[in-house]
PDB file of C-alpha atoms in Angstrom:
ATOM      1  CA  MET A   1      81.469  78.983  89.235  1.00  0.00           C
ATOM      2  CA  ILE A   2      84.720  80.962  89.320  1.00  0.00           C
ATOM      3  CA  GLU A   3      85.594  79.679  92.802  1.00  0.00           C
ATOM      4  CA  THR A   4      85.204  76.045  91.794  1.00  0.00           C
ATOM      5  CA  PHE A   5      87.154  76.659  88.589  1.00  0.00           C
ATOM      6  CA  LEU A   6      90.055  78.184  90.552  1.00  0.00           C
ATOM      7  CA  LYS A   7      89.928  75.371  93.120  1.00  0.00           C
ATOM      8  CA  GLN A   8      90.155  72.820  90.311  1.00  0.00           C
ATOM      9  CA  ARG A   9      93.191  74.589  88.871  1.00  0.00           C
ATOM     10  CA  ILE A  10      94.864  74.758  92.281  1.00  0.00           C
ATOM     11  CA  ARG A  11      94.177  71.053  92.911  1.00  0.00           C
ATOM     12  CA  ARG A  12      95.478  70.144  89.454  1.00  0.00           C
ATOM     13  CA  ARG A  13      98.654  72.211  89.989  1.00  0.00           C
ATOM     14  CA  HIS A  14      99.308  70.620  93.388  1.00  0.00           C
ATOM     15  CA  ALA A  15      98.688  67.155  91.946  1.00  0.00           C
ATOM     16  CA  GLU A  16     101.211  67.866  89.168  1.00  0.00           C
ATOM     17  CA  GLN A  17     103.756  69.057  91.735  1.00  0.00           C
ATOM     18  CA  ARG A  18     103.203  65.968  93.916  1.00  0.00           C
ATOM     19  CA  ARG A  19     103.611  63.716  90.876  1.00  0.00           C
ATOM     20  CA  PHE A  20     106.794  65.564  89.897  1.00  0.00           C
ATOM     21  CA  PHE A  21     108.332  65.240  93.360  1.00  0.00           C
ATOM     22  CA  ARG A  22     107.276  61.596  93.620  1.00  0.00           C
ATOM     23  CA  GLU A  23     109.137  60.850  90.397  1.00  0.00           C
ATOM     24  CA  ILE A  24     112.267  62.676  91.562  1.00  0.00           C
ATOM     25  CA  PHE A  25     112.392  61.506  95.186  1.00  0.00           C
ATOM     26  CA  ASP A  26     112.492  57.772  95.307  1.00  0.00           C
ATOM     27  CA  TRP A  27     113.365  55.769  98.412  1.00  0.00           C
ATOM     28  CA  THR A  28     117.150  56.028  97.882  1.00  0.00           C
ATOM     29  CA  ILE A  29     117.127  59.836  97.929  1.00  0.00           C
ATOM     30  CA  LEU A  30     114.793  59.773 100.902  1.00  0.00           C
ATOM     31  CA  LEU A  31     117.058  57.334 102.734  1.00  0.00           C
ATOM     32  CA  TYR A  32     120.425  58.899 101.887  1.00  0.00           C
ATOM     33  CA  LEU A  33     119.582  62.601 101.700  1.00  0.00           C
ATOM     34  CA  VAL A  34     116.304  63.623 103.353  1.00  0.00           C
ATOM     35  CA  VAL A  35     116.581  61.531 106.519  1.00  0.00           C
ATOM     36  CA  PRO A  36     120.195  62.556 107.358  1.00  0.00           C
ATOM     37  CA  VAL A  37     119.470  66.238 106.659  1.00  0.00           C
ATOM     38  CA  GLY A  38     116.343  66.047 108.824  1.00  0.00           C
ATOM     39  CA  LEU A  39     118.295  64.414 111.662  1.00  0.00           C
ATOM     40  CA  PHE A  40     121.046  67.045 111.337  1.00  0.00           C
ATOM     41  CA  ILE A  41     118.479  69.863 111.542  1.00  0.00           C
ATOM     42  CA  ILE A  42     116.912  68.297 114.650  1.00  0.00           C
ATOM     43  CA  TYR A  43     120.362  67.870 116.240  1.00  0.00           C
ATOM     44  CA  GLU A  44     121.332  71.495 115.531  1.00  0.00           C
ATOM     45  CA  THR A  45     117.991  72.762 116.847  1.00  0.00           C
ATOM     46  CA  VAL A  46     118.549  70.903 120.102  1.00  0.00           C
ATOM     47  CA  GLN A  47     122.093  72.362 120.282  1.00  0.00           C
ATOM     48  CA  ILE A  48     120.767  75.893 119.679  1.00  0.00           C
ATOM     49  CA  LEU A  49     118.002  75.565 122.270  1.00  0.00           C
ATOM     50  CA  SER A  50     120.396  74.196 124.894  1.00  0.00           C
ATOM     51  CA  GLY A  51     122.867  77.030 124.209  1.00  0.00           C
ATOM     52  CA  GLN A  52     125.731  74.785 123.068  1.00  0.00           C
ATOM     53  CA  ALA A  53     125.881  76.025 119.459  1.00  0.00           C
ATOM     54  CA  ASP A  54     128.695  78.576 119.374  1.00  0.00           C
ATOM     55  CA  TRP A  55     128.503  78.974 115.595  1.00  0.00           C
ATOM     56  CA  VAL A  56     125.278  80.990 115.956  1.00  0.00           C
ATOM     57  CA  GLN A  57     127.167  84.020 117.276  1.00  0.00           C
ATOM     58  CA  THR A  58     129.680  83.888 114.409  1.00  0.00           C
ATOM     59  CA  VAL A  59     127.097  84.092 111.594  1.00  0.00           C
ATOM     60  CA  PRO A  60     127.168  87.663 110.239  1.00  0.00           C
ATOM     61  CA  ILE A  61     123.834  89.461 110.492  1.00  0.00           C
ATOM     62  CA  ALA A  62     124.250  90.615 106.891  1.00  0.00           C
ATOM     63  CA  TRP A  63     124.147  86.972 105.717  1.00  0.00           C
ATOM     64  CA  ILE A  64     120.909  86.366 107.593  1.00  0.00           C
ATOM     65  CA  LEU A  65     119.349  89.479 106.076  1.00  0.00           C
ATOM     66  CA  LEU A  66     120.651  88.550 102.626  1.00  0.00           C
ATOM     67  CA  GLY A  67     119.007  85.146 102.972  1.00  0.00           C
ATOM     68  CA  TRP A  68     115.645  86.717 103.817  1.00  0.00           C
ATOM     69  CA  ILE A  69     115.983  89.200 100.942  1.00  0.00           C
ATOM     70  CA  LEU A  70     116.762  86.397  98.474  1.00  0.00           C
ATOM     71  CA  TYR A  71     113.788  84.472  99.831  1.00  0.00           C
ATOM     72  CA  GLY A  72     111.670  87.526  99.038  1.00  0.00           C
ATOM     73  CA  PHE A  73     112.610  87.365  95.363  1.00  0.00           C
ATOM     74  CA  LEU A  74     111.460  83.772  94.910  1.00  0.00           C
ATOM     75  CA  PRO A  75     108.649  83.505  92.381  1.00  0.00           C
ATOM     76  CA  ALA A  76     105.724  83.205  94.745  1.00  0.00           C
ATOM     77  CA  PHE A  77     102.810  84.114  92.500  1.00  0.00           C
ATOM     78  CA  TYR A  78     101.543  81.818  89.811  1.00  0.00           C
ATOM     79  CA  ALA A  79      99.216  83.027  87.065  1.00  0.00           C
ATOM     80  CA  TRP A  80      96.108  80.865  87.263  1.00  0.00           C
ATOM     81  CA  PHE A  81      94.707  82.840  84.371  1.00  0.00           C
ATOM     82  CA  GLU A  82      95.480  81.350  80.977  1.00  0.00           C
ATOM     83  CA  PRO A  83      95.079  83.007  77.558  1.00  0.00           C
ATOM     84  CA  ALA A  84      92.252  80.646  76.572  1.00  0.00           C
ATOM     85  CA  ASP A  85      90.228  81.868  79.548  1.00  0.00           C
ATOM     86  CA  ARG A  86      89.552  85.141  77.765  1.00  0.00           C
ATOM     87  CA  LEU A  87      87.250  83.305  75.363  1.00  0.00           C
ATOM     88  CA  PHE A  88      85.675  81.115  78.032  1.00  0.00           C
ATOM     89  CA  PHE A  89      84.987  83.929  80.516  1.00  0.00           C
ATOM     90  CA  LYS A  90      84.023  86.571  77.959  1.00  0.00           C
ATOM     91  CA  LEU A  91      80.332  85.716  78.326  1.00  0.00           C
ATOM     92  CA  VAL A  92      80.398  86.022  82.137  1.00  0.00           C
ATOM     93  CA  PRO A  93      80.617  89.687  83.206  1.00  0.00           C
ATOM     94  CA  GLY A  94      83.344  90.374  85.794  1.00  0.00           C
ATOM     95  CA  ALA A  95      84.585  86.785  85.779  1.00  0.00           C
ATOM     96  CA  ILE A  96      88.168  87.684  84.889  1.00  0.00           C
ATOM     97  CA  VAL A  97      88.380  90.252  87.687  1.00  0.00           C
ATOM     98  CA  ARG A  98      86.917  87.813  90.224  1.00  0.00           C
ATOM     99  CA  MET A  99      89.309  85.078  89.079  1.00  0.00           C
ATOM    100  CA  LYS A 100      92.275  87.420  89.580  1.00  0.00           C
ATOM    101  CA  ARG A 101      90.998  88.546  93.002  1.00  0.00           C
ATOM    102  CA  TYR A 102      90.595  84.974  94.247  1.00  0.00           C
ATOM    103  CA  SER A 103      94.005  84.083  92.876  1.00  0.00           C
ATOM    104  CA  VAL A 104      95.720  87.017  94.595  1.00  0.00           C
ATOM    105  CA  ARG A 105      93.899  86.269  97.858  1.00  0.00           C
ATOM    106  CA  TYR A 106      95.001  82.622  97.692  1.00  0.00           C
ATOM    107  CA  HIS A 107      98.626  83.616  97.079  1.00  0.00           C
ATOM    108  CA  PHE A 108      98.611  86.206  99.883  1.00  0.00           C
ATOM    109  CA  VAL A 109      97.423  83.630 102.415  1.00  0.00           C
ATOM    110  CA  ARG A 110      99.835  80.961 101.140  1.00  0.00           C
ATOM    111  CA  ILE A 111     102.866  83.268 101.209  1.00  0.00           C
ATOM    112  CA  PHE A 112     101.965  84.614 104.664  1.00  0.00           C
ATOM    113  CA  LEU A 113     101.610  81.115 106.122  1.00  0.00           C
ATOM    114  CA  LEU A 114     104.836  79.905 104.494  1.00  0.00           C
ATOM    115  CA  THR A 115     106.820  82.934 105.685  1.00  0.00           C
ATOM    116  CA  ALA A 116     105.349  82.768 109.193  1.00  0.00           C
ATOM    117  CA  GLY A 117     106.264  79.072 109.362  1.00  0.00           C
ATOM    118  CA  LEU A 118     109.821  79.791 108.260  1.00  0.00           C
ATOM    119  CA  HIS A 119     110.122  82.555 110.865  1.00  0.00           C
ATOM    120  CA  LEU A 120     108.889  80.179 113.557  1.00  0.00           C
ATOM    121  CA  LEU A 121     111.447  77.582 112.473  1.00  0.00           C
ATOM    122  CA  CYS A 122     114.189  80.222 112.600  1.00  0.00           C
ATOM    123  CA  PHE A 123     112.931  81.698 115.888  1.00  0.00           C
ATOM    124  CA  PRO A 124     115.604  80.109 118.137  1.00  0.00           C
ATOM    125  CA  LEU A 125     118.365  81.256 115.796  1.00  0.00           C
ATOM    126  CA  HIS A 126     117.021  84.821 115.590  1.00  0.00           C
ATOM    127  CA  HIS A 127     116.352  84.962 119.325  1.00  0.00           C
ATOM    128  CA  ILE A 128     119.927  84.001 120.198  1.00  0.00           C
ATOM    129  CA  ARG A 129     121.657  85.903 117.389  1.00  0.00           C
ATOM    130  CA  PHE A 130     119.843  89.225 117.692  1.00  0.00           C
ATOM    131  CA  ASP A 131     119.770  89.044 121.514  1.00  0.00           C
ATOM    132  CA  GLN A 132     116.285  90.551 121.809  1.00  0.00           C
ATOM    133  CA  SER A 133     113.292  89.578 123.904  1.00  0.00           C
ATOM    134  CA  SER A 134     111.002  86.855 122.614  1.00  0.00           C
ATOM    135  CA  ILE A 135     108.145  89.309 122.071  1.00  0.00           C
ATOM    136  CA  THR A 136     110.343  91.617 119.968  1.00  0.00           C
ATOM    137  CA  VAL A 137     111.533  88.751 117.770  1.00  0.00           C
ATOM    138  CA  LEU A 138     107.971  87.417 117.356  1.00  0.00           C
ATOM    139  CA  LEU A 139     106.554  90.858 116.482  1.00  0.00           C
ATOM    140  CA  THR A 140     109.357  91.484 113.979  1.00  0.00           C
ATOM    141  CA  SER A 141     108.724  88.071 112.430  1.00  0.00           C
ATOM    142  CA  LEU A 142     104.994  88.795 112.250  1.00  0.00           C
ATOM    143  CA  VAL A 143     105.565  92.152 110.545  1.00  0.00           C
ATOM    144  CA  LEU A 144     107.975  90.606 108.035  1.00  0.00           C
ATOM    145  CA  SER A 145     105.502  87.785 107.395  1.00  0.00           C
ATOM    146  CA  LEU A 146     102.771  90.346 106.698  1.00  0.00           C
ATOM    147  CA  LEU A 147     105.014  92.386 104.397  1.00  0.00           C
ATOM    148  CA  GLN A 148     106.290  89.421 102.376  1.00  0.00           C
ATOM    149  CA  PRO A 149     103.072  88.867 100.363  1.00  0.00           C
ATOM    150  CA  PHE A 150     102.983  92.542  99.362  1.00  0.00           C
ATOM    151  CA  PHE A 151     106.633  92.470  98.341  1.00  0.00           C
ATOM    152  CA  SER A 152     106.072  89.319  96.278  1.00  0.00           C
ATOM    153  CA  PHE A 153     102.950  90.784  94.707  1.00  0.00           C
ATOM    154  CA  TRP A 154     104.687  93.958  93.549  1.00  0.00           C
ATOM    155  CA  THR A 155     107.658  91.986  92.260  1.00  0.00           C
ATOM    156  CA  TYR A 156     105.212  89.856  90.277  1.00  0.00           C
ATOM    157  CA  ARG A 157     103.293  92.905  89.033  1.00  0.00           C
ATOM    158  CA  LEU A 158     106.398  94.706  87.841  1.00  0.00           C
ATOM    159  CA  SER A 159     107.718  91.641  86.044  1.00  0.00           C
ATOM    160  CA  GLY A 160     104.283  91.027  84.505  1.00  0.00           C
ATOM    161  CA  GLN A 161     103.958  94.597  83.275  1.00  0.00           C
ATOM    162  CA  ARG A 162     107.403  94.367  81.725  1.00  0.00           C
ATOM    163  CA  PHE A 163     106.329  91.155  79.996  1.00  0.00           C
ATOM    164  CA  LEU A 164     103.115  92.727  78.728  1.00  0.00           C
ATOM    165  CA  ARG A 165     104.928  95.799  77.371  1.00  0.00           C
ATOM    166  CA  LYS A 166     107.418  93.569  75.587  1.00  0.00           C
ATOM    167  CA  TRP A 167     104.898  91.203  74.006  1.00  0.00           C
ATOM    168  CA  SER A 168     101.870  93.493  73.618  1.00  0.00           C
ATOM    169  CA  GLY A 169     102.630  94.049  69.928  1.00  0.00           C
ATOM    170  CA  HIS A 170     102.870  90.300  69.298  1.00  0.00           C
ATOM    171  CA  LEU A 171      99.556  89.384  70.937  1.00  0.00           C
TER     172      LEU A 171
END
């Protein structure tokens, strides 16, 4: 029961996000913004892979690390648990805990896959810029992809505990 309830919430959230992006991105934005940016990214990737992109060596390593650190602070966890669920799940023993476990597991997998995909997209840039072997860059990317969900989870937990301490007297 809890699994299907969480799946319904996830599907509803993704449907809302798709509807939101469909309303924002019409054909003119797709034609004048998304297509040129996509072509530019493909062109630069080909330049990087062929070794003709000299700008890669001029990018400071601190900027690359700052970008990954800022990516780590993005709000990655979403609370699938709503205040009205306390009344609905009160009759089912352990339902709230199971709902939270499934939610955290879903977010861990999603964040890991997203971060691993971003590292694979940035692999040519990191390989050339850090001048390491391919195995070293892949293992570092894998470790960072595994650590990202934990970092996001603790950022979420600390912000949630701060919120609960602030509003606990009002609830």
